[in-house]
Short mmCIF file of C-alpha atoms and ligand atoms in Angstrom, two decimals:
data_model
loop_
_atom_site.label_atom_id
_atom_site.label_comp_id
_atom_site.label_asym_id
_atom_site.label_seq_id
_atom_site.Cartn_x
_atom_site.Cartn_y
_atom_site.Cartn_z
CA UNK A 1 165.23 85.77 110.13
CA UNK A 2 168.10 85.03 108.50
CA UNK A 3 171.27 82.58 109.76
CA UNK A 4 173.92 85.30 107.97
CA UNK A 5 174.58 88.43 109.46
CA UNK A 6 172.77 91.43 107.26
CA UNK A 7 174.03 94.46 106.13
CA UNK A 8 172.06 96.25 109.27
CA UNK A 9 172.82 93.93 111.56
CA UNK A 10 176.58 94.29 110.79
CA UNK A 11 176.01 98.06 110.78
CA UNK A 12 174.00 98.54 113.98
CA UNK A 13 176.36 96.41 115.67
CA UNK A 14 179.64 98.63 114.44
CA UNK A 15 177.83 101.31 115.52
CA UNK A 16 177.43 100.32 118.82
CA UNK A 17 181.15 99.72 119.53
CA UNK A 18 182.13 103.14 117.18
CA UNK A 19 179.74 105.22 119.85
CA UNK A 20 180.91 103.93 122.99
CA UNK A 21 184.80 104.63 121.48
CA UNK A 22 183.26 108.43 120.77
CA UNK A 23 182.22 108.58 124.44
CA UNK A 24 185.97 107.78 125.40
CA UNK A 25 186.95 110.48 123.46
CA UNK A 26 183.98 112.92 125.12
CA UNK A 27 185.13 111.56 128.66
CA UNK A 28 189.02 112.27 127.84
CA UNK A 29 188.44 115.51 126.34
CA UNK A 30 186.64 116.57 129.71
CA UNK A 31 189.60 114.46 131.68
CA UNK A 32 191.73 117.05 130.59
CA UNK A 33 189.78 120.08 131.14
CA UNK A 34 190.54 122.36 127.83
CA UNK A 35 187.00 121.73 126.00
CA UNK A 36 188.21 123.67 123.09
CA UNK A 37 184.79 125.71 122.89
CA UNK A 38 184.06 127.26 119.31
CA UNK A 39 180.81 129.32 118.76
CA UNK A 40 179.07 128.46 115.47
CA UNK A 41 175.51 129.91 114.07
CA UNK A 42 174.51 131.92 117.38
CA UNK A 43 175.81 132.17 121.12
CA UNK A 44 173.69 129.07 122.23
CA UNK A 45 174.95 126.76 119.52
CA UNK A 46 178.59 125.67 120.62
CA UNK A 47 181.11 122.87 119.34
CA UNK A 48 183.69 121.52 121.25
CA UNK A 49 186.91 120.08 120.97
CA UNK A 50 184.59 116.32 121.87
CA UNK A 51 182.49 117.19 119.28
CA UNK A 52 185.06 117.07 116.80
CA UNK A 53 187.17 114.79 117.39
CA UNK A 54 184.16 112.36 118.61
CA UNK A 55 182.43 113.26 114.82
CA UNK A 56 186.02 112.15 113.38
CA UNK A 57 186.30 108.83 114.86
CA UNK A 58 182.82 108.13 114.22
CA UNK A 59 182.67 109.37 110.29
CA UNK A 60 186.32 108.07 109.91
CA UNK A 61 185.45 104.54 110.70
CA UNK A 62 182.03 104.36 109.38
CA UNK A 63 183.71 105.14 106.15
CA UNK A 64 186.55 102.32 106.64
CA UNK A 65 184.22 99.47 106.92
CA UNK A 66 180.91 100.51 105.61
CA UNK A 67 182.60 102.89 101.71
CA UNK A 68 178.99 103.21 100.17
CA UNK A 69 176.96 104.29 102.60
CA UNK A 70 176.27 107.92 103.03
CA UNK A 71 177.07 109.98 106.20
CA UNK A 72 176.12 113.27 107.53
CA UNK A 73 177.55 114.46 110.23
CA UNK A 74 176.62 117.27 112.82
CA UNK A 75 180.03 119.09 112.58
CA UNK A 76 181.63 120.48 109.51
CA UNK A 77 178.89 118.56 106.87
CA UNK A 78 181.98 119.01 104.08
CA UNK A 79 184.18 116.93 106.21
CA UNK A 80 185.58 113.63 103.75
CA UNK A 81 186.55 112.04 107.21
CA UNK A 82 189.22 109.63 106.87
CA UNK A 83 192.01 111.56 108.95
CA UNK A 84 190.51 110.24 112.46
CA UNK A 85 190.99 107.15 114.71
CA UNK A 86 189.70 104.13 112.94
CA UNK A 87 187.83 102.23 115.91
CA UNK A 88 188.55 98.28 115.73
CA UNK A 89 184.87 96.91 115.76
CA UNK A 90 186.15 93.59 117.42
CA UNK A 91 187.11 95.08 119.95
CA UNK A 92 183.62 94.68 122.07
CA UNK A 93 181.29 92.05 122.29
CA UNK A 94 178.69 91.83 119.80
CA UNK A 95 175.56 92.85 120.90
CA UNK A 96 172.24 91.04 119.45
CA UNK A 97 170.42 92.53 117.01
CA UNK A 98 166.55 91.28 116.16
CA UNK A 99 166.41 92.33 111.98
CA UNK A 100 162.85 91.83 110.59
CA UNK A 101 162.63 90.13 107.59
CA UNK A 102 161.99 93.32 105.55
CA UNK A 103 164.92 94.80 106.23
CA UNK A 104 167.64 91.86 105.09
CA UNK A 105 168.63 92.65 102.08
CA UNK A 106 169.53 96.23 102.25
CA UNK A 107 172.39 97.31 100.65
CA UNK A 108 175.38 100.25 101.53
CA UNK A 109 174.28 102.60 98.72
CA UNK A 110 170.59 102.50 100.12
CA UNK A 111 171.48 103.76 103.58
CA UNK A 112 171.81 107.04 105.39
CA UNK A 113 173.71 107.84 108.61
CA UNK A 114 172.56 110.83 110.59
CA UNK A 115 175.35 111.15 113.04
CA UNK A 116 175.24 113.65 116.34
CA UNK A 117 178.64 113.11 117.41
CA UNK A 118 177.97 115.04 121.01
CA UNK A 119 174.37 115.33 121.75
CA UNK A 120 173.80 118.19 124.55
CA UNK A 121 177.24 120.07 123.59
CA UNK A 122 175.73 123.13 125.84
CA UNK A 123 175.00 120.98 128.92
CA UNK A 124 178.01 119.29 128.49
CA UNK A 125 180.15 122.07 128.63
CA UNK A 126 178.12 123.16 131.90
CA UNK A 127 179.03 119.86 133.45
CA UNK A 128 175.36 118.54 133.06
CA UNK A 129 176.97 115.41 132.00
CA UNK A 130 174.22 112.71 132.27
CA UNK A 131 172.27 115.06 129.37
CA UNK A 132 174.66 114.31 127.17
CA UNK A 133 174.68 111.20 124.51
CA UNK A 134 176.36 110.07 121.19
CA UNK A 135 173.43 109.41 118.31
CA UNK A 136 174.10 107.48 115.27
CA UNK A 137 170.62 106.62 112.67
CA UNK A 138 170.41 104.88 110.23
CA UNK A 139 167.83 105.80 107.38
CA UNK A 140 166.65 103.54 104.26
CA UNK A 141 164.00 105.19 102.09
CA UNK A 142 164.03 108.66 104.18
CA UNK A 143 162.78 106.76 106.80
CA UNK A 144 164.79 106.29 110.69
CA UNK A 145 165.16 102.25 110.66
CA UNK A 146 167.36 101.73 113.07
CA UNK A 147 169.73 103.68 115.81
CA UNK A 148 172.43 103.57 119.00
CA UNK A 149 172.02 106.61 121.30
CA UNK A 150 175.32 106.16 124.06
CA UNK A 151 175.70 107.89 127.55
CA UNK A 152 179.24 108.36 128.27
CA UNK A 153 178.35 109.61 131.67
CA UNK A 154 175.61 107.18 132.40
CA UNK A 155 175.88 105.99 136.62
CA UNK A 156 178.24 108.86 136.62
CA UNK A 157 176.17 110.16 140.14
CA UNK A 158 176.22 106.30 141.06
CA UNK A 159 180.23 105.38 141.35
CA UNK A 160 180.88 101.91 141.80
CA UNK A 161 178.40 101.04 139.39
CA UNK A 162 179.26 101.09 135.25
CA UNK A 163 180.28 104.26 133.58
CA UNK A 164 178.15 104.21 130.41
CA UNK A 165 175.46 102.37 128.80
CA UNK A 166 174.57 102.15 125.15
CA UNK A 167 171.53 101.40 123.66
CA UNK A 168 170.48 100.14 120.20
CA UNK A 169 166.88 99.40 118.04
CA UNK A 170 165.69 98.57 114.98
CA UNK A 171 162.23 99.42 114.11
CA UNK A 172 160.08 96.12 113.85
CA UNK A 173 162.77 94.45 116.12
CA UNK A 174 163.54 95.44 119.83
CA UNK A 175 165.55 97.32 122.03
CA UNK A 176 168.79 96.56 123.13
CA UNK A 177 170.72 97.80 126.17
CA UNK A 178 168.36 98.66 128.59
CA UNK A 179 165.05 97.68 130.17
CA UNK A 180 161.86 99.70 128.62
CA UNK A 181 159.81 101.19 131.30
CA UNK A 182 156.09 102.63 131.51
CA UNK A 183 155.66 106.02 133.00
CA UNK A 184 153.38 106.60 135.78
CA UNK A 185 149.61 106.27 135.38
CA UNK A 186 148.75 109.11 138.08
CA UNK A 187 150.02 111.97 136.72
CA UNK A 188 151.40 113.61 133.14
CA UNK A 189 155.35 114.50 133.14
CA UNK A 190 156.66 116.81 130.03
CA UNK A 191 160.34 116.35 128.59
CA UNK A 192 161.37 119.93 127.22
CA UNK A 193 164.08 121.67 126.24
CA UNK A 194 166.36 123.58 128.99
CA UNK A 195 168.86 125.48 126.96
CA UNK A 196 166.10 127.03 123.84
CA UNK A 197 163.07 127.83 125.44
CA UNK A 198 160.86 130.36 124.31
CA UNK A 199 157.06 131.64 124.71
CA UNK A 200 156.17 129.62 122.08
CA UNK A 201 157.66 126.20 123.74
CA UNK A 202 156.20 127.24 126.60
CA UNK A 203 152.53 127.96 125.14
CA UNK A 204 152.90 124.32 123.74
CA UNK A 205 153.57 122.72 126.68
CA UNK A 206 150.85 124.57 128.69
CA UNK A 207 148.47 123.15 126.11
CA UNK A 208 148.92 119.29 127.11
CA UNK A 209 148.33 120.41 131.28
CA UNK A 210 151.20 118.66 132.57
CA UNK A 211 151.22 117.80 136.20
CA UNK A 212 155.47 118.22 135.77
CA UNK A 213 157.77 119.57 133.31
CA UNK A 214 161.49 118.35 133.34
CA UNK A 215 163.75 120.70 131.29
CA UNK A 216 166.55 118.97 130.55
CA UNK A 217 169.05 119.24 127.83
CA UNK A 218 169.64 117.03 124.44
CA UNK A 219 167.09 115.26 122.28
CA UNK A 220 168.60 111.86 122.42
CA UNK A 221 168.58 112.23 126.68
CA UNK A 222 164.74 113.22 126.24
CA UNK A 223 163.86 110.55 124.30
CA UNK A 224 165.56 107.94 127.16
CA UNK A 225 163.47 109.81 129.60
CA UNK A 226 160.53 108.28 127.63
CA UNK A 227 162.36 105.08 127.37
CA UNK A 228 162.83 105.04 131.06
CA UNK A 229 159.32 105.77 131.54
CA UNK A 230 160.27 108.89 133.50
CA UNK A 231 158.63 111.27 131.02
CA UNK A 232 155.02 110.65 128.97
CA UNK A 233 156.44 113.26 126.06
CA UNK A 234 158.91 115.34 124.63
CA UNK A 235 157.66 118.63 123.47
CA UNK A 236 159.38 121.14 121.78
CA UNK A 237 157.53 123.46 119.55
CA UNK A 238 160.96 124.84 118.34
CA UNK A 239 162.77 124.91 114.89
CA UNK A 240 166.46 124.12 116.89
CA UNK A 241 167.08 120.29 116.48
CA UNK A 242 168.11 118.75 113.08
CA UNK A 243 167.67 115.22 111.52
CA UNK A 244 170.95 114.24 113.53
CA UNK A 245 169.30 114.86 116.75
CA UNK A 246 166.30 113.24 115.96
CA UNK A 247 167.21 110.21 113.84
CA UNK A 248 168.99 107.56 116.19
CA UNK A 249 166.14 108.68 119.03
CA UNK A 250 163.06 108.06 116.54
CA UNK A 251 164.31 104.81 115.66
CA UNK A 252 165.05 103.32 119.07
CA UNK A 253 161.88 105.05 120.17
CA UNK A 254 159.55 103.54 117.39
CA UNK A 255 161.14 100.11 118.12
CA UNK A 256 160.05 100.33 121.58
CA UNK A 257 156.61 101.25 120.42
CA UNK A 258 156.37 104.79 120.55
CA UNK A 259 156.26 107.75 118.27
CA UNK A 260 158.15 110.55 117.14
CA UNK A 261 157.19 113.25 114.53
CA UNK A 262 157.34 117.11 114.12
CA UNK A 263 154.94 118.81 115.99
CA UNK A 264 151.78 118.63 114.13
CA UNK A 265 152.26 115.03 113.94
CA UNK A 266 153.92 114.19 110.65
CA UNK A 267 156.67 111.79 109.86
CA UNK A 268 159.77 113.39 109.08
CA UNK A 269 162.03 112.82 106.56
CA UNK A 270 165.36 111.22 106.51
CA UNK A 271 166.45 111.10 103.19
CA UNK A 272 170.49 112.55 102.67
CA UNK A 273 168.57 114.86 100.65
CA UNK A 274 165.84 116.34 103.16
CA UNK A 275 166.40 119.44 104.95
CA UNK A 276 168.49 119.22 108.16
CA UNK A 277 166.45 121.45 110.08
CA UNK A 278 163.68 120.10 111.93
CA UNK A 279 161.80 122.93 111.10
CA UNK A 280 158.03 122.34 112.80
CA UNK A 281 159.57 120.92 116.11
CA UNK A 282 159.82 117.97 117.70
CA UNK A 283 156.67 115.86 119.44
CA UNK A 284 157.25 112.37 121.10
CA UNK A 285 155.24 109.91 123.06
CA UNK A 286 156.18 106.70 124.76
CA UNK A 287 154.79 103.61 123.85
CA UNK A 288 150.99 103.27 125.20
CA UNK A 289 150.59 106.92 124.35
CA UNK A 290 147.98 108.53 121.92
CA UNK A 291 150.29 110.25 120.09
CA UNK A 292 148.02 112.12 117.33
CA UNK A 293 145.53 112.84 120.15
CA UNK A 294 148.64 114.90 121.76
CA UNK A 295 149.37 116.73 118.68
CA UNK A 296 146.07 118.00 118.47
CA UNK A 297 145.96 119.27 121.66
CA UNK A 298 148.97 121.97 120.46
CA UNK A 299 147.38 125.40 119.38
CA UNK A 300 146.99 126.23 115.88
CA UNK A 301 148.48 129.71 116.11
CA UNK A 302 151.85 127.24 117.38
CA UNK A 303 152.00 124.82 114.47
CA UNK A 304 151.31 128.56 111.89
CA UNK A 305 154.30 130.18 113.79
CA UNK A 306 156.79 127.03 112.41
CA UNK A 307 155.38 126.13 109.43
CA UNK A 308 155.38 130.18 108.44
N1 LIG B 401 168.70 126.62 118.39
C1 LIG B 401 169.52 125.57 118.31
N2 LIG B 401 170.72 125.68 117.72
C2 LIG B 401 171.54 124.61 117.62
N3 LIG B 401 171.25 123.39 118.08
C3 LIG B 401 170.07 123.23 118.66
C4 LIG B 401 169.15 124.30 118.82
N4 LIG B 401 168.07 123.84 119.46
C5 LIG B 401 168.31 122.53 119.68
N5 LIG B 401 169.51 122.16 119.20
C6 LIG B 401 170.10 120.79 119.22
O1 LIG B 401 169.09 119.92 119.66
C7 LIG B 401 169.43 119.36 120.92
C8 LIG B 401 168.19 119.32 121.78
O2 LIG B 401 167.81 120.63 122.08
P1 LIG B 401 167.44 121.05 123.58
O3 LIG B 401 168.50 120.54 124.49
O4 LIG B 401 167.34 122.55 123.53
O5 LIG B 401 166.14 120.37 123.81
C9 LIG B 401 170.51 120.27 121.47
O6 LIG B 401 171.30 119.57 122.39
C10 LIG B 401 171.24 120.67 120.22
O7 LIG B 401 172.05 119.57 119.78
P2 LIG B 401 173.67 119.59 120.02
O8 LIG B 401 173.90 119.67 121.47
O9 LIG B 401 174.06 118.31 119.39
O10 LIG B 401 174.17 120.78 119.25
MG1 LIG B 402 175.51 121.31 118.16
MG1 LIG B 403 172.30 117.38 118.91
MG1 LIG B 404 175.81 117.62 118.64
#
């Protein structure tokens, strides 16, 4: 390791105070009650007035103190961002990072930022609050290195105890934030989606015999499930989520020793130039988990209706 802080270091760290500043902006936006609610591709796929103005504050001031990195954002991809809140990033106490040697001497022009300003946008608008998280990855080489999921509304059922947690990774390092938990050894508990279900998700999920199946909204809230060792895997044999969903999650995930890929069990790609759409699903497994030997237990005819 080295004594000076590293690019990533430096970045993760930002990132970490420029999330928990977008979860003020989720909470106030809900404080005051008019969410603002736009409709984008189809009736399921919402943006708020949080997801906006959380995406500006976050793209804004990853632009003010990180220029030559790239950034793409969930809302409005065009967006040049600089007309939002800058966030002061000494404004919180640093958190510690653990950087493997390998990834030191990255520089700004190398890196990608997959942000989800508002992860769970339909939950949150249903007042499923503690589904919802802010997800910023980072990406060197199209691969998810490093990544900050926040919950705004973490402890929100618990008052009297701290509003909001965030948690941060980089792969080869640890996790930050939290305390990594096994799930059970008895019995086999599903993460899935709540809001896109379909017969296909369902035949998936059948496949792996779960003894439970939490459906639950957001990617970045499934993959603390697994973190929390409340969940053995997040299956969603789906083409909804997009590299901004999955980037942040992959990366904390990986660094606690598990795995995520699309649903046949290949990496995905995080390059700015690889498709957004997660087309052949999502499949992840917490650490101790035989993730490959999971994949193959989803049905051909599954994997042929994505990939086709
Ligand atoms: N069909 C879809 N259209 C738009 N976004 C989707 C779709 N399916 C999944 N997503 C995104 O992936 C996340 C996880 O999906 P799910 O909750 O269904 O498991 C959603 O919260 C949503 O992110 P977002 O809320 O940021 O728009
Ligand atoms: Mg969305
Ligand atoms: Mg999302
Ligand atoms: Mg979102």
């Amino acid at each position: 390791m080295s004594s000076q802080k590293s690019l990533l270091e430096r970045l993760v760290s930002s990132s970490v105070t420029i999330a928990n500043a977008a979860g003020e902006i989720i909470c106030d936006v809900m404080k005051k009650g008019d969410l603002g609610i736009v409709q984008k591709e189809h009736l399921k796929d919402l943006q708020t007035e949080a997801d906006r103005e959380a995406q500006l504050c976050i793209v804004s001031s990853l632009n003010k103190y990180f220029p030559n990195i790239t950034i793409i954002g969930e809302e409005d991809e065009t967006v040049g961002s600089t007309g939002g809140k800058i966030v002061d990033i000494s404004r919180d106490t640093p958190v510690n990072i653990t950087v493997p040697d390998n990834y030191c001497n990255i520089n700004e022009k190398e890196v990608v930022v997959w942000v989800d300003p508002l992860d769970g946008t339909s939950e949150y608008t249903q007042g499923l609050l503690d589904h919802v998280t802010v997800l910023i990855g980072i990406a060197v080489n199209g691969k998810a290195i490093a990544g900050v999921i926040h919950q705004p509304y973490f402890n929100y059922k618990n008052p009297g105890n701290k509003l909001g947690r965030t948690i941060w990774g980089v792969v080869g390092g640890v996790v930050g934030g939290m305390e990594i938990k096994s799930p059970p050894v008895d019995r086999y508990i599903v993460a899935t989606t709540r809001s896109h279900a379909s017969s296909t998700v369902n035949e998936a999920i059948s496949s792996v015999s779960p003894d439970e199946v939490l459906r639950v909204g957001g990617s970045g809230h499934k993959v603390m499930l697994l973190l929390e060792g409340l969940a053995h895997s997040y299956v969603f044999a789906s083409p909804g989520t997009k590299k901004w969903d999955t980037c942040a999650p992959q990366a904390i995930l990986e660094a606690a020793g598990g795995s995520l890929t699309d649903i046949c069990g290949e990496i995905l790609p995080y390059a700015a130039s690889a498709p957004h759409r997660n087309s052949k699903g999502v499949l992840a497994t917490a650490a101790g988990q035989d993730h490959l030997a999971l994949a193959a237990k989803i049905p051909q005819q599954v994997k042929d209706n994505l990939i086709a």
